[in-house]
Coordinates of C-alpha atoms in Angstrom, one line a residue:
M1352 CA 2.5 -22.8 -12.0
N1353 CA -0.5 -21.3 -10.9
S1354 CA -0.2 -17.5 -9.4
R1355 CA -0.1 -18.6 -5.6
E1356 CA 2.5 -21.1 -6.2
R1357 CA 4.5 -18.5 -8.8
L1358 CA 4.4 -15.6 -5.9
L1359 CA 5.4 -18.5 -2.9
A1360 CA 8.4 -19.2 -5.0
S1361 CA 9.9 -15.9 -5.9
I1362 CA 9.2 -15.4 -2.0
N1363 CA 11.4 -18.7 -1.0
H1364 CA 13.7 -17.4 -3.4
K1365 CA 13.1 -19.8 -6.1
E1366 CA 13.2 -18.5 -9.7
P1367 CA 9.2 -19.6 -10.6
D1368 CA 8.4 -19.7 -14.6
R1369 CA 8.2 -15.7 -14.8
V1370 CA 8.2 -13.4 -12.4
P1371 CA 4.8 -12.8 -10.5
V1372 CA 2.9 -9.5 -11.5
D1373 CA 1.0 -7.0 -9.2
L1374 CA -1.4 -4.9 -9.8
G1375 CA -3.8 -3.2 -7.2
S1376 CA -3.2 -6.1 -4.3
T1377 CA -2.2 -2.9 -2.2
P1378 CA -2.9 0.9 -1.9
S1379 CA 1.1 1.2 -2.9
S1380 CA 1.0 -0.7 -5.9
G1381 CA -2.6 0.5 -7.7
I1382 CA -4.0 2.3 -10.2
S1383 CA -5.4 5.8 -9.8
A1384 CA -9.1 6.0 -11.4
I1385 CA -8.4 8.1 -14.0
A1386 CA -5.4 6.5 -15.3
Y1387 CA -7.3 3.5 -15.2
N1388 CA -10.5 4.7 -16.7
R1389 CA -7.9 5.8 -19.8
L1390 CA -6.6 2.5 -20.0
K1391 CA -10.2 0.9 -19.8
Q1392 CA -10.9 3.4 -22.8
M1393 CA -8.1 2.4 -25.0
L1394 CA -8.6 -1.2 -24.5
K1395 CA -12.2 -0.6 -25.3
I1396 CA -13.9 -2.1 -22.3
N1397 CA -17.0 -0.5 -21.9
T1398 CA -18.3 -2.7 -19.2
G1399 CA -18.3 -3.1 -15.2
H1400 CA -17.2 0.1 -13.1
T1401 CA -14.4 2.2 -12.3
R1402 CA -14.9 1.8 -8.5
V1403 CA -12.5 4.0 -6.4
Y1404 CA -11.8 2.3 -3.5
D1405 CA -9.4 3.9 -2.1
V1406 CA -10.8 7.3 -1.7
V1407 CA -8.0 9.0 -0.3
Q1408 CA -5.8 8.5 -2.9
Q1409 CA -8.4 7.9 -5.5
L1410 CA -7.6 4.3 -6.6
A1411 CA -9.3 2.0 -8.8
Q1412 CA -10.0 -1.4 -7.5
P1413 CA -8.7 -3.5 -10.9
E1414 CA -11.8 -5.4 -12.3
D1415 CA -11.4 -9.0 -12.9
E1416 CA -11.0 -8.6 -16.9
I1417 CA -8.1 -6.4 -16.3
L1418 CA -6.6 -8.6 -13.7
D1419 CA -6.9 -11.7 -16.6
R1420 CA -5.7 -9.6 -19.4
F1421 CA -2.1 -8.5 -17.6
K1422 CA -1.9 -11.6 -16.0
I1423 CA -2.1 -10.5 -12.3
D1424 CA -1.0 -12.9 -9.7
M1425 CA -2.3 -11.4 -6.7
I1426 CA -5.4 -9.7 -4.8
D1427 CA -6.5 -7.9 -2.2
L1428 CA -8.5 -9.4 0.4
G1429 CA -10.7 -5.9 1.0
R1430 CA -12.4 -6.6 -2.3
I1431 CA -14.5 -9.1 -1.0
F1432 CA -16.6 -6.0 0.4
N1433 CA -18.5 -3.4 -1.3
T1434 CA -19.1 -6.3 -3.9
E1435 CA -23.0 -5.2 -5.0
N1436 CA -24.2 -1.7 -7.1
I1437 CA -25.7 -0.5 -3.7
D1438 CA -22.4 -0.2 -2.0
W1439 CA -21.8 2.4 -4.5
H1440 CA -22.3 5.7 -6.3
D1441 CA -21.3 7.5 -9.2
I1442 CA -19.5 10.7 -9.3
K1443 CA -17.4 12.8 -12.0
L1444 CA -13.4 12.5 -11.4
P1445 CA -11.5 15.9 -11.8
D1446 CA -10.9 15.2 -15.7
G1447 CA -14.5 14.6 -16.0
S1448 CA -14.8 10.9 -16.2
T1449 CA -17.1 9.0 -14.6
A1450 CA -16.4 6.6 -11.6
Q1451 CA -18.1 5.6 -8.5
Y1452 CA -17.5 6.1 -4.7
P1453 CA -18.2 4.0 -1.8
V1454 CA -21.9 5.1 -0.4
W1455 CA -20.5 6.4 2.4
F1456 CA -17.9 8.6 1.1
N1457 CA -19.6 12.1 0.0
P1458 CA -17.2 14.8 -0.1
V1459 CA -18.9 18.3 -0.6
K1460 CA -17.9 20.5 -3.4
Q1461 CA -16.6 24.0 -2.2
L1462 CA -17.2 27.3 -3.9
D1463 CA -13.1 27.6 -4.9
G1464 CA -13.8 24.2 -6.7
S1465 CA -12.1 21.6 -3.8
F1466 CA -13.8 18.8 -2.3
I1467 CA -14.0 18.6 1.6
A1468 CA -14.5 14.7 3.2
Y1469 CA -16.4 16.0 6.7
L1470 CA -16.6 13.5 9.7
K1471 CA -20.1 12.5 11.3
D1472 CA -19.0 15.6 13.9
G1473 CA -18.9 18.4 10.7
S1474 CA -14.8 18.6 10.9
P1475 CA -12.9 19.0 8.2
A1476 CA -10.9 15.5 7.8
G1477 CA -9.6 15.7 4.0
K1478 CA -9.4 18.6 1.5
M1479 CA -9.2 17.6 -2.4
P1480 CA -8.1 21.1 -3.9
M1481 CA -9.3 21.8 -7.5
G1482 CA -7.2 20.0 -10.0
A1483 CA -5.5 18.0 -7.5
T1484 CA -6.2 14.2 -7.5
F1485 CA -5.7 13.2 -4.0
F1486 CA -7.3 14.4 -0.7
D1487 CA -5.0 15.9 1.9
Q1488 CA -5.1 15.4 5.9
M1489 CA -7.0 18.4 7.4
I1490 CA -6.7 17.3 11.3
F1491 CA -3.6 16.8 13.3
P1492 CA -5.2 15.8 16.9
Y1493 CA -2.0 16.3 18.8
I1494 CA -0.4 19.2 17.1
D1495 CA -0.2 21.0 20.2
G1496 CA 1.1 18.0 22.2
Y1497 CA 0.9 14.5 23.4
P1498 CA -2.6 14.1 26.0
E1499 CA -1.8 13.1 29.6
N1500 CA -3.0 9.8 28.8
Y1501 CA -4.2 7.8 25.9
K1502 CA -7.5 6.6 26.7
S1503 CA -8.8 8.9 23.5
L1504 CA -5.9 7.4 21.2
P1505 CA -8.9 5.5 19.5
A1506 CA -10.9 8.3 18.8
D1507 CA -8.0 10.6 18.1
I1508 CA -6.8 8.3 15.7
S1509 CA -10.4 8.0 14.0
K1510 CA -10.1 12.1 13.1
V1511 CA -7.4 11.3 11.0
H1512 CA -8.4 11.2 7.3
W1513 CA -6.2 7.8 6.8
A1514 CA -8.3 6.0 9.4
A1515 CA -12.0 8.0 8.9
L1516 CA -11.9 7.7 5.0
A1517 CA -10.4 4.1 5.1
H1518 CA -10.3 1.3 1.8
S1519 CA -12.2 -1.8 2.1
P1520 CA -11.7 -4.2 4.1
W1521 CA -11.7 -1.8 7.4
D1522 CA -14.5 0.7 6.2
H1523 CA -16.1 -2.6 7.3
A1524 CA -14.3 -3.4 10.5
A1525 CA -17.2 -1.9 13.1
D1526 CA -20.0 -3.9 11.7
P1527 CA -21.4 -6.6 13.4
G1528 CA -19.6 -10.3 12.7
F1529 CA -16.8 -8.3 10.8
W1530 CA -13.8 -11.1 11.8
V1531 CA -16.4 -14.2 10.8
Q1532 CA -17.1 -12.3 7.3
L1533 CA -13.6 -11.9 6.8
R1534 CA -12.9 -15.5 7.2
E1535 CA -15.9 -16.6 5.8
E1536 CA -15.1 -14.9 2.5
A1537 CA -11.0 -15.7 2.4
L1538 CA -11.9 -19.1 2.6
R1539 CA -14.0 -18.5 -0.8
L1540 CA -11.3 -17.1 -2.8
R1541 CA -9.1 -19.6 -1.4
K1542 CA -11.3 -22.1 -3.3
T1543 CA -12.5 -20.1 -6.0
S1544 CA -9.5 -18.5 -7.3
N1545 CA -5.7 -19.3 -7.6
R1546 CA -4.4 -16.2 -6.7
A1547 CA -2.3 -15.0 -3.8
I1548 CA -4.0 -13.0 -1.2
V1549 CA -2.8 -9.9 0.5
L1550 CA -4.3 -8.7 3.5
V1551 CA -3.5 -4.9 4.0
I1552 CA -3.1 -3.9 7.7
G1553 CA -1.1 -0.7 8.1
C1554 CA 0.3 -1.2 12.0
N1555 CA 2.0 1.9 11.2
L1556 CA 4.3 3.5 13.5
F1557 CA 6.5 6.2 12.6
E1558 CA 3.7 7.5 10.2
W1559 CA 1.1 7.6 13.1
G1560 CA 3.4 9.9 14.8
T1561 CA 3.3 12.6 11.7
F1562 CA -0.4 11.6 11.2
L1563 CA -1.4 12.4 14.7
R1564 CA 1.4 14.9 15.9
R1565 CA 2.5 16.2 12.3
I1566 CA 5.8 15.2 10.7
D1567 CA 7.9 18.9 11.4
N1568 CA 6.8 18.0 15.3
F1569 CA 7.1 14.2 15.4
L1570 CA 10.8 14.7 13.7
M1571 CA 12.1 16.9 16.7
D1572 CA 10.0 15.1 19.5
I1573 CA 11.9 12.0 18.2
Y1574 CA 14.9 13.9 19.5
T1575 CA 13.8 15.9 22.1
E1576 CA 10.6 14.3 23.7
Q1577 CA 11.7 10.6 23.3
D1578 CA 10.0 9.8 26.5
K1579 CA 6.6 10.9 25.4
V1580 CA 7.5 9.5 21.9
E1581 CA 7.9 6.2 23.3
A1582 CA 4.9 6.7 25.8
F1583 CA 3.3 7.3 21.9
L1584 CA 4.5 4.5 20.3
D1585 CA 3.6 2.1 23.1
A1586 CA 0.3 2.8 23.4
M1587 CA -0.4 2.2 19.2
M1588 CA 1.4 -1.2 19.9
E1589 CA -1.6 -2.0 22.0
I1590 CA -4.1 -1.3 19.4
H1591 CA -2.2 -2.7 16.6
M1592 CA -1.4 -6.0 18.6
A1593 CA -4.8 -6.2 19.4
N1594 CA -5.9 -5.9 15.9
L1595 CA -3.0 -8.3 14.2
E1596 CA -4.6 -10.8 17.2
K1597 CA -8.0 -10.8 15.5
A1598 CA -6.5 -10.6 11.9
C1599 CA -4.1 -13.4 12.5
A1600 CA -7.0 -15.5 14.2
A1601 CA -9.6 -15.0 11.3
V1602 CA -7.2 -15.3 8.3
G1603 CA -3.8 -16.0 9.3
D1604 CA -3.8 -19.6 7.7
L1605 CA -5.5 -18.3 4.5
V1606 CA -3.7 -15.4 3.5
D1607 CA 0.0 -15.8 1.8
V1608 CA 1.0 -12.0 2.5
I1609 CA 0.1 -9.4 5.3
R1610 CA 1.0 -5.7 4.1
F1611 CA 2.6 -3.5 6.8
G1612 CA 3.4 0.5 6.2
D1613 CA 5.6 2.9 7.5
D1614 CA 7.2 5.5 5.0
L1615 CA 11.0 5.6 6.8
G1616 CA 12.3 7.5 3.5
M1617 CA 13.3 10.3 1.7
D1618 CA 14.9 11.0 -1.5
S1619 CA 17.8 11.3 0.0
G1620 CA 18.1 9.1 2.6
G1621 CA 16.2 7.8 5.7
F1622 CA 14.0 9.8 7.9
I1623 CA 15.7 8.7 11.0
P1624 CA 18.9 7.2 11.5
P1625 CA 19.6 3.7 12.1
A1626 CA 20.6 4.2 15.7
V1627 CA 16.9 6.1 16.4
Y1628 CA 15.5 3.2 14.2
R1629 CA 16.8 0.6 16.7
K1630 CA 16.2 2.3 19.8
L1631 CA 12.2 3.3 19.3
F1632 CA 10.8 1.5 16.0
K1633 CA 12.6 -1.9 15.6
P1634 CA 11.5 -3.6 19.1
R1635 CA 8.5 -2.8 17.9
H1636 CA 8.3 -4.2 14.4
R1637 CA 10.1 -7.2 15.5
M1638 CA 7.0 -7.5 17.8
L1639 CA 4.6 -7.6 15.0
C1640 CA 6.5 -9.4 12.5
E1641 CA 7.2 -12.2 15.2
Y1642 CA 3.5 -12.4 16.2
V1643 CA 2.6 -13.1 12.4
K1644 CA 5.1 -16.0 12.1
R1645 CA 3.7 -17.5 15.5
H1646 CA -0.2 -16.8 14.7
G1647 CA -0.1 -18.0 10.9
S1648 CA 1.6 -18.5 7.7
M1649 CA 1.4 -15.3 6.4
H1650 CA 4.5 -13.7 4.5
T1651 CA 5.6 -10.2 6.1
F1652 CA 6.0 -7.2 3.7
L1653 CA 6.9 -3.6 4.8
H1654 CA 5.8 -0.7 2.3
S1655 CA 8.3 2.1 2.7
C1656 CA 9.3 4.6 0.7
G1657 CA 12.1 6.5 -0.2
S1658 CA 16.0 5.7 0.3
I1659 CA 15.7 3.0 3.0
Y1660 CA 19.0 1.5 1.9
E1661 CA 20.7 2.4 5.7
L1662 CA 17.8 0.8 7.6
L1663 CA 17.3 -2.4 5.4
P1664 CA 19.8 -4.9 7.8
D1665 CA 17.5 -3.8 10.9
L1666 CA 14.5 -4.0 9.3
I1667 CA 15.5 -7.8 8.4
E1668 CA 15.9 -8.3 11.6
A1669 CA 13.3 -6.7 12.6
G1670 CA 11.4 -9.7 10.6
F1671 CA 10.4 -8.1 7.4
E1672 CA 10.8 -10.4 4.5
I1673 CA 9.3 -8.3 1.4
F1674 CA 9.8 -4.9 0.6
N1675 CA 7.9 -2.2 -1.5
P1676 CA 8.0 0.0 -3.3
V1677 CA 11.9 -0.3 -4.0
Q1678 CA 12.6 3.1 -4.9
T1679 CA 15.0 3.3 -7.4
S1680 CA 15.6 6.7 -7.9
S1681 CA 16.2 7.3 -4.3
R1682 CA 19.9 7.3 -2.7
N1683 CA 21.7 4.5 -2.6
M1684 CA 18.3 2.5 -3.8
D1685 CA 20.2 1.6 -7.4
P1686 CA 18.3 -2.0 -8.5
V1687 CA 21.7 -3.6 -9.2
K1688 CA 23.0 -2.9 -5.3
I1689 CA 20.0 -3.7 -3.9
K1690 CA 20.0 -6.6 -5.6
K1691 CA 23.8 -7.8 -5.0
E1692 CA 23.6 -6.6 -1.3
F1693 CA 20.1 -8.0 -0.5
G1694 CA 18.7 -10.2 -2.9
Q1695 CA 19.2 -13.4 -1.1
D1696 CA 17.4 -11.7 2.2
I1697 CA 14.9 -10.0 1.0
V1698 CA 11.8 -10.0 -1.8
I1699 CA 11.9 -6.7 -4.0
W1700 CA 7.9 -6.1 -4.6
G1701 CA 8.4 -3.1 -6.8
A1702 CA 11.0 -1.6 -8.9
G1703 CA 9.5 -2.8 -11.8
A1704 CA 8.9 0.4 -13.8
D1705 CA 10.2 4.0 -13.0
T1706 CA 6.9 5.8 -12.6
R1707 CA 8.7 9.4 -11.9
S1708 CA 10.2 9.9 -15.4
I1709 CA 9.4 7.1 -18.1
L1710 CA 6.2 6.0 -17.7
N1711 CA 4.4 8.7 -17.3
R1712 CA 6.6 10.8 -20.1
G1713 CA 8.4 7.7 -22.4
T1714 CA 8.2 6.8 -25.0
I1715 CA 6.7 2.8 -25.8
E1716 CA 10.1 1.7 -26.3
Q1717 CA 11.5 3.3 -23.4
V1718 CA 9.3 2.1 -21.6
K1719 CA 9.8 -1.7 -22.6
N1720 CA 13.7 -0.7 -22.7
D1721 CA 13.4 0.0 -19.0
V1722 CA 10.9 -2.9 -17.9
K1723 CA 13.1 -5.3 -19.5
R1724 CA 16.5 -4.0 -17.9
R1725 CA 15.0 -4.1 -14.6
L1726 CA 13.8 -7.7 -15.5
E1727 CA 17.6 -8.5 -15.9
I1728 CA 18.6 -7.4 -12.7
L1729 CA 15.8 -8.3 -10.5
A1730 CA 14.3 -11.6 -11.6
P1731 CA 17.2 -13.9 -11.6
G1732 CA 17.0 -16.3 -8.6
G1733 CA 13.6 -15.1 -7.7
G1734 CA 12.9 -12.8 -4.5
F1735 CA 11.2 -10.5 -7.2
V1736 CA 7.7 -9.4 -7.7
F1737 CA 6.6 -7.4 -10.6
N1738 CA 5.1 -4.0 -9.3
T1739 CA 5.2 -0.1 -10.7
I1740 CA 7.7 1.9 -8.1
H1741 CA 4.4 3.0 -6.2
N1742 CA 0.8 4.1 -7.8
I1743 CA 0.6 4.2 -11.4
M1744 CA -0.4 7.9 -11.4
P1745 CA -3.3 10.0 -13.4
D1746 CA -0.8 11.1 -15.8
V1747 CA 0.8 8.0 -17.4
P1748 CA -0.6 7.6 -20.7
P1749 CA -2.7 4.0 -21.2
E1750 CA -0.1 3.1 -23.9
N1751 CA 2.3 3.0 -21.5
I1752 CA 0.8 0.9 -19.4
V1753 CA -0.1 -1.9 -21.8
A1754 CA 3.5 -2.0 -22.8
M1755 CA 5.3 -1.9 -19.5
F1756 CA 2.9 -5.3 -19.2
E1757 CA 3.7 -6.5 -22.6
A1758 CA 7.2 -6.3 -21.9
I1759 CA 6.8 -8.9 -19.1
D1760 CA 5.7 -10.9 -21.8
E1761 CA 8.3 -10.3 -24.1
F1762 CA 11.3 -11.2 -21.7
Y1763 CA 10.1 -14.4 -21.2
W1764 CA 9.3 -15.2 -24.9

């Protein structure tokens, strides 16, 4: 099988020749720039550039040599932008190693050693404290309450660092001819690569409530101000549906997977119980998924951290096919349990390596044993895409990253 065939077989719950493998096709299945530099150094790769395409999370865009070496089966459509040297400028990462930021991203170092990224009006959008490795949100436009109407919602969204400092392709969304270019480059990718193509679109609902209102306020609002929450969600849906309509028209027949996001879980359980999800979020998630199904051939992918076990039946009914990162250390998210109860209904994209305690702290042997155990559980019958549980963080030794990919090969030898 080629990469696209391998992924589509697994999505259709047919066991492929080997498990499809992801690294960097989404901003929740990638690798930090610091870890990426160390990996390249270990592999003695002295060419190319470490390009930080997701500046909030400080994630590197994996280069072709890395994708080929580790037999990666899918790529992010966003990599078709910012392809020239003039699109980037050199910087130093917190560990002192060299990388590149997009030319538009120029955070300012403060006297205390932190970095602040400013909006065009001079407002501070995001801060990376000294010693940290990602940018924290600084502006919460609705922290003092919801507006009387949502005429300014697009402008309010643009103040939040997730939007103001957006990763590709969305850092070019305002460019003339963006949607035409997106289609042209997607066509080129389909012709020149057999890797599956992933489009990260977001369309977060619960999370935009937490981004704009702040999480403590929004969680209380869900119980005490439901009318206002619903009005806010309806306004968000107008924006999301307009964007989704353009995306489906441009690349709905070319992209294999469209990735939505909404972190609904904590380690101990969901942020909200199923009944609240059904009332406030499920109908809107269903609208998004149904639109995709009616207007293209893309498979629906939801990134949702933490324990979402109790929400899975409703998320499946809403139309999501693929779930990531499947955080198996969280309550009720044991891989055996998830595969047994939901393996025929969902695709598990993640759960392949424990990034919290083993990949970053274990020995090479422990990493390989962990990966092979998870493959034994999750690979049979398809419905599995190998990826770490969320991004590979800066503290992961390069030897363990290599061991993780070697374990996949050894599993199939």
